XYZ file of C-alpha atoms in Angstrom:
745
model
C 30.237 27.068 -40.897
C 30.375 23.572 -39.400
C 29.438 24.947 -35.974
C 26.440 26.788 -37.493
C 25.330 23.591 -39.270
C 25.549 21.604 -36.033
C 23.587 24.283 -34.164
C 20.921 24.282 -36.842
C 20.698 20.480 -36.711
C 20.433 20.547 -32.927
C 17.684 23.161 -33.103
C 15.768 21.122 -35.679
C 16.003 18.012 -33.491
C 14.954 19.965 -30.392
C 12.045 21.516 -32.305
C 10.812 18.092 -33.432
C 11.064 16.636 -29.917
C 9.356 19.657 -28.351
C 6.492 19.420 -30.860
C 6.034 15.719 -30.161
C 6.094 16.289 -26.399
C 3.643 19.188 -26.647
C 1.193 17.150 -28.720
C 1.355 14.207 -26.326
C 1.046 16.333 -23.174
C -2.023 18.117 -24.550
C -3.587 14.741 -25.429
C -2.965 13.535 -21.896
C -4.383 16.740 -20.403
C -7.549 16.422 -22.475
C -8.009 12.853 -21.247
C -7.213 13.685 -17.616
C -9.194 16.891 -17.197
C -11.881 16.324 -19.803
C -12.647 12.587 -19.608
C -11.289 11.646 -16.159
C -8.875 9.155 -17.745
C -5.232 8.597 -16.779
C -3.525 7.271 -19.904
C -0.070 7.344 -18.311
C 1.187 7.431 -14.744
C 1.880 10.721 -12.949
C 5.575 9.833 -13.047
C 5.572 9.501 -16.859
C 3.635 12.753 -17.262
C 5.999 14.632 -14.933
C 8.995 13.233 -16.833
C 7.574 14.539 -20.140
C 6.959 17.970 -18.630
C 10.469 18.133 -17.200
C 11.987 17.114 -20.533
C 10.000 19.830 -22.340
C 11.111 22.399 -19.763
C 14.747 21.341 -20.270
C 14.460 21.737 -24.058
C 12.894 25.199 -23.690
C 15.651 26.278 -21.307
C 18.278 25.171 -23.819
C 16.380 26.680 -26.795
C 14.295 29.623 -25.456
C 13.081 30.435 -28.977
C 10.976 27.244 -28.877
C 8.932 28.372 -25.881
C 5.620 29.899 -26.925
C 2.891 31.352 -24.753
C 0.712 28.312 -25.460
C 3.395 25.798 -24.417
C 2.215 23.312 -21.748
C 5.010 24.670 -19.548
C 3.356 28.096 -19.611
C -0.278 27.055 -19.228
C -2.382 25.608 -16.430
C -4.324 22.349 -16.258
C -6.622 21.394 -19.089
C -8.590 23.287 -21.633
C -11.909 24.831 -20.622
C -14.539 22.164 -21.269
C -18.017 22.604 -22.737
C -19.947 20.019 -20.730
C -20.999 22.673 -18.200
C -21.537 26.410 -18.470
C -18.247 28.355 -18.385
C -17.289 30.406 -15.330
C -14.504 32.975 -15.463
C -12.495 33.136 -12.266
C -12.147 36.574 -10.686
C -8.458 35.800 -10.185
C -6.532 33.257 -12.241
C -6.057 29.807 -10.698
C -2.382 28.976 -11.027
C -0.709 25.592 -10.904
C 2.405 24.707 -8.887
C 5.946 23.935 -9.928
C 7.247 20.575 -8.717
C 10.385 19.293 -7.026
C 11.172 15.592 -6.728
C 13.978 15.325 -4.161
C 14.994 16.948 -0.900
C 18.029 18.392 -2.680
C 15.787 20.065 -5.295
C 13.478 21.343 -2.553
C 16.346 22.804 -0.535
C 17.698 24.548 -3.657
C 14.237 26.050 -4.362
C 13.796 27.171 -0.762
C 17.277 28.711 -0.696
C 16.428 30.791 -3.784
C 13.206 31.988 -2.171
C 15.052 32.811 1.055
C 17.634 34.794 -0.935
C 15.015 36.702 -2.938
C 12.966 37.446 0.183
C 15.993 39.105 1.846
C 14.502 38.349 5.291
C 13.606 35.395 7.487
C 10.945 33.148 5.988
C 8.348 31.088 7.823
C 7.314 28.040 5.803
C 3.771 26.644 5.751
C 3.812 22.908 4.983
C 0.616 21.064 4.043
C -0.375 17.808 2.390
C -0.969 17.823 -1.360
C -4.377 16.220 -1.814
C -4.785 14.148 -4.965
C -8.196 15.539 -5.846
C -10.089 17.905 -8.135
C -9.271 21.631 -7.806
C -12.367 23.755 -7.092
C -12.941 27.494 -6.799
C -15.776 28.658 -4.512
C -16.941 32.238 -5.125
C -18.659 33.850 -2.119
C -20.408 37.198 -2.440
C -21.269 38.888 0.872
C -20.951 35.491 2.571
C -23.222 33.567 0.190
C -22.017 30.908 -2.244
C -22.483 32.328 -5.737
C -20.685 29.755 -7.894
C -18.484 26.683 -7.657
C -16.219 26.018 -10.629
C -13.478 23.609 -11.660
C -10.057 25.054 -12.447
C -10.309 24.425 -16.194
C -7.498 26.275 -17.963
C -6.901 28.536 -14.964
C -8.934 31.410 -16.422
C -12.242 29.690 -17.159
C -13.682 26.652 -15.443
C -16.917 24.667 -15.460
C -19.922 25.641 -13.345
C -20.585 22.727 -10.965
C -22.548 24.762 -8.400
C -25.625 22.555 -8.657
C -23.649 19.416 -7.812
C -21.555 21.062 -5.090
C -24.821 21.648 -3.225
C -24.922 17.928 -2.348
C -21.562 18.054 -0.482
C -22.603 18.801 3.096
C -19.191 20.038 4.216
C -19.320 23.038 1.849
C -21.371 25.854 3.450
C -23.895 27.684 1.290
C -23.592 30.655 3.638
C -20.468 31.516 5.623
C -20.658 31.607 9.407
C -20.008 34.806 11.339
C -20.194 38.369 10.084
C -18.169 40.985 8.225
C -17.581 38.924 5.109
C -15.942 40.642 2.126
C -18.107 41.606 -0.881
C -16.161 39.045 -2.943
C -13.786 36.247 -1.996
C -12.706 33.158 -3.901
C -11.840 30.131 -1.807
C -9.699 27.441 -3.436
C -9.473 23.813 -2.412
C -9.615 20.162 -3.445
C -12.640 17.901 -3.741
C -11.816 14.258 -3.088
C -13.089 10.869 -2.042
C -11.791 9.646 1.337
C -9.963 6.361 0.804
C -12.682 4.232 2.429
C -15.431 5.923 0.404
C -13.426 5.360 -2.797
C -13.165 1.631 -2.111
C -16.914 1.460 -1.385
C -17.635 3.266 -4.650
C -15.478 0.934 -6.745
C -16.976 -2.126 -5.082
C -20.461 -0.852 -5.944
C -19.377 -0.052 -9.520
C -17.942 -3.545 -9.991
C -21.049 -5.208 -8.530
C -23.241 -3.227 -10.926
C -21.023 -4.149 -13.868
C -19.976 -0.530 -14.303
C -16.493 0.831 -15.002
C -14.273 1.026 -11.916
C -12.236 4.176 -11.343
C -8.458 4.006 -11.580
C -7.886 6.390 -8.664
C -9.750 8.624 -6.200
C -8.963 11.769 -8.204
C -10.608 10.396 -11.353
C -13.532 9.174 -9.251
C -13.969 12.624 -7.684
C -13.861 14.370 -11.051
C -16.151 11.841 -12.708
C -18.662 12.050 -9.863
C -18.776 15.841 -9.566
C -18.845 16.440 -13.320
C -22.116 14.588 -13.908
C -25.082 16.192 -15.637
C -28.568 15.665 -14.252
C -30.233 16.070 -17.641
C -31.556 12.866 -19.152
C -31.247 10.807 -15.975
C -34.141 8.834 -14.524
C -35.203 9.495 -10.905
C -33.313 6.360 -9.802
C -30.163 7.448 -11.667
C -30.430 10.925 -10.138
C -30.630 9.423 -6.681
C -27.509 7.329 -7.296
C -25.663 10.327 -8.723
C -26.474 12.508 -5.734
C -25.628 9.738 -3.284
C -22.199 9.390 -4.897
C -21.585 13.159 -4.804
C -22.603 13.277 -1.132
C -19.663 10.965 -0.331
C -17.242 13.620 -1.598
C -15.357 15.888 0.784
C -13.522 19.168 0.321
C -10.598 20.805 2.091
C -9.760 24.433 1.364
C -6.132 25.534 1.031
C -6.106 29.143 -0.115
C -7.923 32.148 -1.483
C -8.094 33.906 -4.827
C -9.717 37.302 -5.278
C -9.883 39.081 -1.917
C -9.182 42.774 -1.566
C -7.140 43.590 1.545
C -7.535 40.464 3.705
C -7.356 41.398 7.417
C -4.521 38.943 8.148
C -0.783 38.872 7.502
C -0.079 35.162 6.974
C -1.420 32.201 5.017
C -1.843 30.221 8.248
C -4.019 33.036 9.616
C -6.117 32.795 6.451
C -6.782 29.167 7.393
C -7.895 30.209 10.886
C -10.309 32.722 9.359
C -11.667 30.251 6.796
C -12.251 27.681 9.566
C -14.107 30.352 11.596
C -16.353 30.911 8.568
C -17.303 27.232 8.650
C -15.164 26.119 5.728
C -13.445 22.709 5.958
C -9.692 23.156 6.517
C -7.052 20.475 6.933
C -5.493 19.623 10.279
C -2.408 18.312 8.478
C -0.447 21.554 8.128
C 2.372 23.128 10.080
C 4.284 26.414 10.053
C 8.029 25.859 10.545
C 10.919 28.335 10.909
C 13.562 26.674 8.733
C 14.213 24.808 5.501
C 15.451 21.845 7.546
C 12.177 21.647 9.496
C 10.192 21.765 6.252
C 12.280 18.896 4.891
C 11.519 16.901 8.063
C 7.766 17.449 7.497
C 8.136 16.177 3.923
C 10.066 13.099 5.004
C 7.665 12.290 7.856
C 4.571 12.154 5.662
C 6.518 10.339 2.973
C 6.779 7.496 5.503
C 3.218 7.879 6.833
C 1.137 8.417 3.700
C -1.236 5.639 4.711
C -2.060 7.381 8.010
C -4.082 10.080 6.203
C -7.769 9.672 5.408
C -7.340 10.824 1.806
C -4.877 10.159 -1.010
C -1.826 12.424 -1.106
C 0.877 12.627 -3.742
C 3.187 15.095 -2.041
C 3.573 18.110 0.205
C 2.991 21.752 -0.714
C 5.387 24.225 0.890
C 4.378 27.898 0.867
C 5.851 31.114 2.185
C 3.551 31.923 5.112
C 3.875 35.729 4.955
C 1.277 37.140 2.535
C 3.278 40.293 1.793
C 6.048 38.110 0.384
C 3.577 36.503 -2.022
C 3.227 39.861 -3.812
C 6.941 40.601 -3.605
C 8.026 37.240 -5.022
C 5.321 37.192 -7.731
C 4.550 34.393 -10.158
C 5.422 33.017 -13.583
C 2.756 32.588 -16.249
C 1.591 29.328 -14.636
C 2.864 29.085 -11.063
C 3.631 31.221 -7.995
C 7.271 31.667 -7.011
C 6.357 31.541 -3.301
C 5.146 27.930 -3.318
C 6.192 24.553 -4.672
C 4.948 20.976 -4.582
C 7.244 18.186 -3.425
C 6.092 15.084 -5.342
C 6.517 11.717 -3.637
C 7.469 8.620 -5.615
C 4.219 7.452 -7.180
C 1.941 5.018 -5.377
C 0.150 4.560 -8.680
C 1.710 3.784 -12.057
C 0.818 2.226 -15.403
C 2.442 -0.982 -16.579
C 1.847 -3.928 -18.935
C -0.098 -6.982 -17.808
C 1.992 -9.791 -19.294
C -0.040 -12.731 -18.009
C -2.420 -13.983 -15.348
C -1.229 -17.148 -13.624
C -2.947 -19.209 -10.939
C -1.146 -20.005 -7.708
C -2.339 -22.519 -5.105
C -1.655 -21.706 -1.462
C -1.320 -23.798 1.667
C -5.086 -23.853 2.225
C -5.716 -24.996 -1.363
C -7.130 -21.682 -2.504
C -6.508 -21.061 -6.223
C -5.581 -17.399 -6.642
C -5.060 -15.592 -9.956
C -1.953 -13.374 -9.955
C -1.169 -10.576 -12.349
C 2.314 -10.921 -13.831
C 3.431 -7.475 -14.986
C 6.309 -5.737 -16.638
C 8.455 -4.745 -13.629
C 7.736 -1.183 -12.541
C 8.871 0.966 -9.633
C 6.047 2.186 -7.414
C 6.145 3.679 -3.905
C 9.862 2.970 -3.563
C 9.995 -0.671 -4.660
C 9.910 -2.719 -7.873
C 6.640 -4.625 -8.360
C 6.331 -7.608 -10.704
C 3.087 -9.232 -9.605
C -0.103 -8.552 -7.677
C -2.956 -10.725 -6.505
C -6.272 -10.632 -8.358
C -7.983 -12.666 -5.573
C -10.386 -14.804 -7.650
C -11.961 -15.151 -11.080
C -14.860 -12.835 -10.158
C -12.443 -10.043 -9.250
C -10.635 -10.454 -12.582
C -13.984 -10.108 -14.330
C -15.138 -7.120 -12.280
C -11.874 -5.238 -12.865
C -12.307 -5.759 -16.596
C -8.630 -6.533 -17.245
C -7.400 -8.509 -20.249
C -4.008 -10.159 -20.649
C -1.911 -7.676 -22.640
C -3.640 -4.600 -21.192
C -1.875 -1.543 -19.907
C -3.126 -1.520 -16.322
C -3.156 0.947 -13.450
C -1.144 -0.418 -10.517
C -1.434 1.053 -7.049
C 0.623 0.332 -3.971
C -1.132 1.676 -0.899
C 0.922 2.587 2.145
C 3.822 0.209 2.561
C 2.048 -2.971 1.697
C 0.192 -4.735 -1.057
C 0.237 -3.795 -4.745
C -3.205 -3.754 -6.377
C -4.287 -3.746 -10.010
C -7.048 -1.134 -10.167
C -8.149 -1.620 -13.772
C -7.214 -1.320 -17.435
C -6.437 1.763 -19.504
C -9.041 0.812 -22.096
C -8.046 3.588 -24.497
C -4.629 1.953 -25.073
C -5.950 -1.430 -26.279
C -4.859 -2.480 -29.760
C -6.931 -5.643 -30.195
C -4.203 -8.117 -29.245
C -5.474 -8.482 -25.669
C -7.160 -11.709 -24.573
C -9.464 -12.718 -21.736
C -8.323 -14.748 -18.732
C -9.843 -18.209 -18.338
C -9.786 -19.789 -14.881
C -8.332 -23.333 -15.066
C -10.620 -26.221 -14.163
C -7.831 -28.266 -12.552
C -5.150 -27.528 -9.998
C -2.041 -26.371 -11.907
C 0.188 -28.318 -9.473
C -1.494 -31.705 -9.014
C -4.269 -31.832 -11.624
C -7.127 -32.286 -9.138
C -10.381 -30.625 -10.268
C -10.861 -27.262 -8.527
C -14.155 -26.610 -6.745
C -15.789 -24.442 -4.063
C -15.376 -26.112 -0.687
C -18.701 -24.800 0.652
C -21.953 -23.752 -0.929
C -21.830 -20.115 -1.910
C -18.012 -19.879 -1.918
C -16.568 -17.653 -4.624
C -13.049 -19.010 -4.220
C -12.095 -22.259 -5.923
C -9.835 -24.632 -4.008
C -7.847 -27.773 -4.657
C -9.381 -30.469 -2.395
C -6.191 -32.588 -2.471
C -4.912 -31.124 0.795
C -2.765 -34.128 1.726
C -0.442 -34.338 -1.254
C -0.929 -31.324 -3.545
C 2.691 -30.109 -3.858
C 1.637 -26.446 -3.643
C -0.256 -26.998 -0.401
C 2.492 -29.107 1.153
C 5.044 -26.475 0.159
C 2.915 -23.719 1.686
C 2.434 -25.626 4.935
C 6.136 -26.438 5.262
C 7.031 -22.803 4.664
C 4.444 -21.799 7.296
C 6.021 -24.197 9.808
C 9.334 -22.355 9.451
C 7.793 -18.884 9.712
C 8.271 -16.540 12.646
C 4.673 -16.955 13.765
C 5.043 -20.736 13.979
C 8.310 -22.564 14.830
C 10.629 -19.780 13.588
C 13.100 -22.189 11.949
C 16.074 -20.506 10.318
C 16.799 -21.818 6.801
C 13.233 -23.111 6.360
C 11.792 -20.389 4.165
C 10.240 -20.213 0.715
C 13.291 -21.569 -1.155
C 13.961 -24.468 1.215
C 10.287 -25.410 1.419
C 10.105 -25.590 -2.381
C 13.300 -27.658 -2.572
C 12.025 -30.155 0.017
C 8.621 -30.648 -1.565
C 9.153 -30.189 -5.302
C 12.688 -31.079 -6.399
C 12.897 -31.292 -10.171
C 14.609 -34.659 -10.266
C 13.166 -38.081 -11.176
C 12.737 -39.232 -7.566
C 10.124 -38.619 -4.855
C 10.641 -35.427 -2.853
C 11.785 -35.855 0.773
C 8.458 -34.432 1.981
C 5.259 -35.765 0.414
C 3.513 -34.331 3.478
C 5.040 -32.527 6.443
C 5.015 -35.769 8.490
C 8.670 -36.575 7.683
C 9.991 -33.069 8.428
C 11.700 -33.953 11.712
C 13.082 -37.199 10.273
C 15.230 -35.418 7.649
C 18.913 -36.374 7.502
C 21.917 -35.163 5.540
C 21.463 -38.121 3.196
C 17.934 -36.904 2.402
C 19.126 -33.385 1.608
C 22.264 -33.982 -0.455
C 20.609 -35.410 -3.616
C 18.118 -32.567 -3.974
C 18.328 -30.612 -7.199
C 15.967 -27.835 -8.228
C 15.479 -26.073 -11.535
C 16.346 -22.374 -11.476
C 13.276 -20.442 -12.630
C 12.739 -16.910 -13.844
C 11.158 -14.811 -11.095
C 8.764 -13.084 -13.497
C 7.631 -15.841 -15.860
C 8.199 -18.947 -13.745
C 9.860 -20.598 -16.746
C 13.101 -22.585 -16.314
C 16.340 -20.729 -17.003
C 18.599 -22.463 -19.512
C 22.286 -23.302 -19.543
C 24.481 -22.639 -22.598
C 23.628 -26.113 -23.982
C 19.898 -25.381 -23.803
C 19.195 -27.650 -20.825
C 17.398 -26.420 -17.707
C 19.759 -24.761 -15.255
C 19.849 -26.622 -11.929
C 21.218 -25.912 -8.501
C 21.826 -27.969 -5.392
C 20.779 -25.904 -2.367
C 21.879 -28.435 0.257
C 25.256 -29.628 -1.021
C 28.621 -28.201 -2.042
C 31.927 -29.440 -3.396
C 34.682 -30.152 -0.871
C 37.270 -27.437 -0.278
C 40.953 -27.968 -1.083
C 41.680 -28.587 2.607
C 38.895 -31.181 2.801
C 40.246 -32.923 -0.294
C 43.673 -33.115 1.347
C 41.958 -34.784 4.314
C 40.537 -37.409 1.983
C 37.023 -35.993 1.424
C 36.099 -36.321 -2.240
C 32.307 -36.562 -2.409
C 29.734 -33.788 -2.074
C 29.460 -32.156 1.349
C 26.439 -30.628 3.119
C 26.090 -26.888 2.576
C 25.760 -24.407 5.413
C 22.038 -24.216 4.611
C 21.692 -27.985 5.149
C 23.573 -27.942 8.439
C 21.641 -24.920 9.689
C 18.304 -26.481 8.746
C 19.030 -29.741 10.570
C 20.309 -27.903 13.640
C 17.256 -25.614 13.743
C 14.881 -28.545 13.337
C 16.457 -30.175 16.382
C 15.931 -26.988 18.428
C 12.339 -26.708 17.236
C 11.414 -30.012 18.865
C 11.244 -28.291 22.250
C 9.552 -25.059 21.169
C 6.485 -23.966 23.231
C 3.290 -25.920 22.694
C 1.425 -22.942 21.251
C 3.997 -22.636 18.465
C 3.606 -26.318 17.626
C -0.173 -25.857 17.457
C 0.266 -23.005 14.966
C 2.671 -25.124 12.918
C 0.077 -27.899 12.489
C -1.843 -25.613 10.099
C -5.207 -26.136 11.830
C -7.703 -23.837 10.128
C -8.518 -20.693 12.159
C -5.905 -21.517 14.840
C -3.477 -18.620 14.906
C -1.123 -17.497 17.685
C -3.883 -16.050 19.918
C -6.075 -19.173 19.907
C -3.015 -21.449 20.099
C -1.773 -19.659 23.228
C -5.191 -19.930 24.815
C -5.437 -23.665 24.117
C -1.859 -24.362 25.231
C -2.244 -22.370 28.446
C -5.544 -24.045 29.308
C -4.837 -27.688 28.457
C -1.043 -27.954 28.667
C -0.669 -30.807 26.140
C -1.820 -31.878 22.699
C -3.240 -35.092 24.159
C -5.493 -33.074 26.473
C -6.622 -30.860 23.582
C -7.404 -33.910 21.450
C -9.364 -35.533 24.268
C -11.432 -32.403 25.023
C -15.027 -32.172 23.861
C -16.077 -29.402 21.444
C -17.852 -27.708 24.352
C -14.707 -27.769 26.485
C -12.647 -26.359 23.637
C -15.178 -23.617 22.875
C -15.320 -22.681 26.554
C -11.701 -21.523 26.580
C -11.478 -17.735 26.467
C -10.297 -16.620 23.013
C -11.375 -19.857 21.289
C -15.126 -20.156 20.673
C -17.249 -22.526 18.619
C -15.751 -22.008 15.147
C -12.186 -22.690 16.270
C -13.326 -25.614 18.435
C -14.992 -27.210 15.412
C -11.856 -26.643 13.298
C -9.739 -28.415 15.919
C -12.171 -31.344 16.111
C -12.280 -31.735 12.327
C -8.492 -31.593 12.036
C -8.023 -34.595 14.329
C -10.537 -36.652 12.318
C -8.166 -37.063 9.354
C -5.789 -40.026 9.481
C -2.957 -38.209 7.717
C -3.115 -35.437 10.318
C -2.804 -37.993 13.097
C 0.170 -39.467 11.222
C 1.917 -36.084 11.396
C 1.553 -35.988 15.193
C 2.693 -39.589 15.627
C 5.799 -39.220 13.435
C 6.756 -35.847 14.930
C 6.389 -37.301 18.439
C 8.472 -40.337 17.509
C 11.154 -37.975 16.152
C 11.311 -36.207 19.528
C 8.881 -33.297 19.207
C 7.474 -32.418 22.652
C 3.722 -31.699 22.483
C 3.351 -30.636 26.104
C 4.259 -27.792 28.418
C 6.627 -28.851 31.238
C 5.260 -27.894 34.645
C 1.922 -26.792 33.211
C 0.013 -24.932 35.920
C -3.521 -25.463 34.661
C -5.923 -22.656 33.803
C -6.652 -21.455 37.334
C -3.030 -21.383 38.471
C -2.008 -19.726 35.173
C -4.652 -17.029 35.676
C -3.376 -16.403 39.199
C 0.201 -16.122 37.917
C -0.861 -13.641 35.238
C -2.838 -11.589 37.759
C 0.262 -11.207 39.889
C 2.487 -10.103 36.985
C 3.952 -6.602 36.790
C 1.689 -5.765 33.805
C -1.517 -7.268 35.230
C -4.539 -5.407 33.863
C -2.501 -3.398 31.332
C -2.684 -3.442 27.535
C 0.534 -2.941 25.570
C 1.095 -2.683 21.811
C 4.588 -3.438 20.453
C 5.293 -2.066 16.972
C 8.329 -1.510 14.792
C 11.780 -2.926 15.425
C 12.490 -3.076 19.168
C 16.170 -3.703 19.892
C 16.621 -6.884 21.910
C 13.240 -8.354 20.955
C 11.788 -10.138 17.962
C 8.177 -9.259 17.159
C 6.934 -12.478 18.758
C 9.432 -12.111 21.592
C 7.994 -8.732 22.516
C 4.466 -10.181 22.618
C 5.646 -13.115 24.737
C 7.365 -10.735 27.149
C 4.131 -8.764 27.595
C 2.087 -11.909 28.224
C 4.699 -13.377 30.578
C 4.491 -10.182 32.621
C 0.727 -10.602 32.956
C -0.261 -7.988 30.365
C -2.401 -8.123 27.237
C -0.410 -7.982 23.988
C -2.767 -6.108 21.648
C -2.356 -5.816 17.882
C -4.054 -2.427 17.462
C -4.034 0.888 19.306
C -7.197 2.186 21.003
C -8.208 4.393 23.915
C -7.860 1.309 26.140
C -4.150 0.911 25.257
C -1.860 1.796 28.163
C 1.534 1.770 26.417
C 2.828 1.657 22.852
C 6.399 0.386 22.544
C 7.623 1.829 19.242
C 10.810 1.294 17.301
C 11.959 2.124 13.766
C 9.261 1.306 11.206
C 6.413 1.717 13.710
C 4.118 3.171 11.024
C 0.438 3.960 11.506
C 0.227 2.487 15.028
C 2.631 5.176 16.238
C 0.558 7.854 14.516
C -2.635 6.518 16.150
C -0.954 6.519 19.570
C 0.078 10.143 19.110
C -3.450 11.101 18.090
C -5.007 9.349 21.111
C -2.398 10.557 23.572
C -1.300 7.011 24.488
C 2.074 6.877 26.235
C 4.859 5.915 23.807
C 8.052 4.210 25.001
C 11.218 3.066 23.250
C 12.951 -0.335 23.315
C 14.991 0.384 26.443
C 11.916 1.561 28.348
C 9.975 -1.466 27.097
C 12.616 -3.799 28.536
C 12.219 -2.065 31.899
C 8.409 -2.153 31.653
C 8.121 -5.923 31.124
C 10.750 -6.621 33.771
C 9.780 -4.207 36.553
C 6.405 -2.731 35.653
C 5.175 0.815 34.923
C 6.320 2.288 38.235
C 9.938 1.749 37.175
C 9.441 4.179 34.261
C 8.511 7.095 36.490
C 11.145 9.616 37.420
């Protein structure tokens, strides 16, 4: 009796949870398919679906025919005329790990009872469309809808040039349905959102919503100007086809052959698919594009793996909502929803005041994101975000997280608008545009604004400048903004090379929360402090009579690295001076041409601009930099501390050009990307230049070699597409030492 009571209680609890999940999933589907709104992230939606599936497996009596796990997409909408598909448009089941994929593929292999060829293709994050061709002519174009009935969007499809109104060739079947995805290419999506923001219109959260919202527009009631804008937006859409529906007796035996036939008919097919002979090879395809998502012209959220043999499609069959011969591997989301906790303003080394979104930590594209730049006050306004909003966060490729916009439907009235501060949050100086027409506000107190000094000191220690170990973000903050009642060691960077152990030992900094920036507290309620440059003596040191605080390893490393930096190449010192517009390329050009800082300072603007790779803008920046007394003070104090602002044995421009022309890489362009064993990133570029070659930052048809290591990314993909020769780290070492001939044979 007790067991029966427990079972009944468990069933009641499962029933209540399943009902709640069903209601929520249907609400989300209505918003997604009917109103082009994403109220939750794909990850949250998938988690709800998987939980409902788990409940229905445990309690089969709870699974009805109208359960979201048994139905496809959204409900048929009424905005457009209904179109019944000749053959039902199914959805796909999902897997979320290689282990899950391998288990699915093993089941298919077992049920097939023969060798399986796997067709792997990218899963486009777009709007599913069904094109019905009758005797080669486009009859209707319809959205998927509920899988049985969709919406007639034929009139709008006509403005997408890549979709043929009449199929090429001859011998077309009386009826064939071609399925595919309509989408915005990434660049077109960004152009669309920029135009929407400029016009004060709602920006789209993602390309899929933008595609759906653009295609599902009605012409009725629009003015001629509005119609023109609508059609222009639709014309930016693209479509790729990925299968067929109703087609009696297709004259091919494999899905990949279907693609060949569709391409011959003039239909747009993807080049990103591959037929592989094994489960392991399919897994490799999945993993490759998981690392190279940003190399594709459109958004993808996974890979679809299908059985290539068409006969097996019939043999394996389908469930009520999905085929058993195909599955979708879903990548970790590049787009999620999270809470916007605050918008804070940060001042950088150039004085630019940048609003940052502080968010509830959320995992996206493989990493935890807590903040994202909002660029300036105009961008905050154009995105329409309020503090307290649920926002859509996107992390494109492997780089920068971006707040796309708010989920307006989830507002509860507690949200508040962001107000840009009038004064610098670090030094209190009034913010202002530095030039007429500037959107960005900057702090004009360049000399002593703690944020700007901190940023410049951190830049000095960076790899692109003096590459000083132990002079990173934490050390730069400690040196410029210690939270103790005494002046920081560095009011400007002028005293950097004068630092001593006695300067470092007293420094204390307040430990701050990474998300809020607020001080962390000790048990007594006081601000928690730490001393980054000192430590207590060890027991052995105490026995030797040392009782006071001792320098930490960080302090000793910093002082040692600063001493080494005094003789770094001139170009690195130029970069470290934070002269506007002078990066590594211009700094190398100036250093190679003039040989010393004194010669650069004495040169006229015309002489500076005449150096190849410099030009008038950089020449003017250099001239203006030397006009400020506190800049000159930096040079004088660094020089007095032993910094060498000259190149020993400088050859002069003509002799340097002759030396480069005689190098083993003379006339060749080389791109170094990824982690090359034996070389730092800058070291690889220096090796190319020293050998007389051009160290390029991007791959083009003019590139002769691409040296690629782990993490090469999109540059490797571009090299493969262009047929540029790719070499590894060992070959690169030979190339810069002996030249290209040494790589042959």
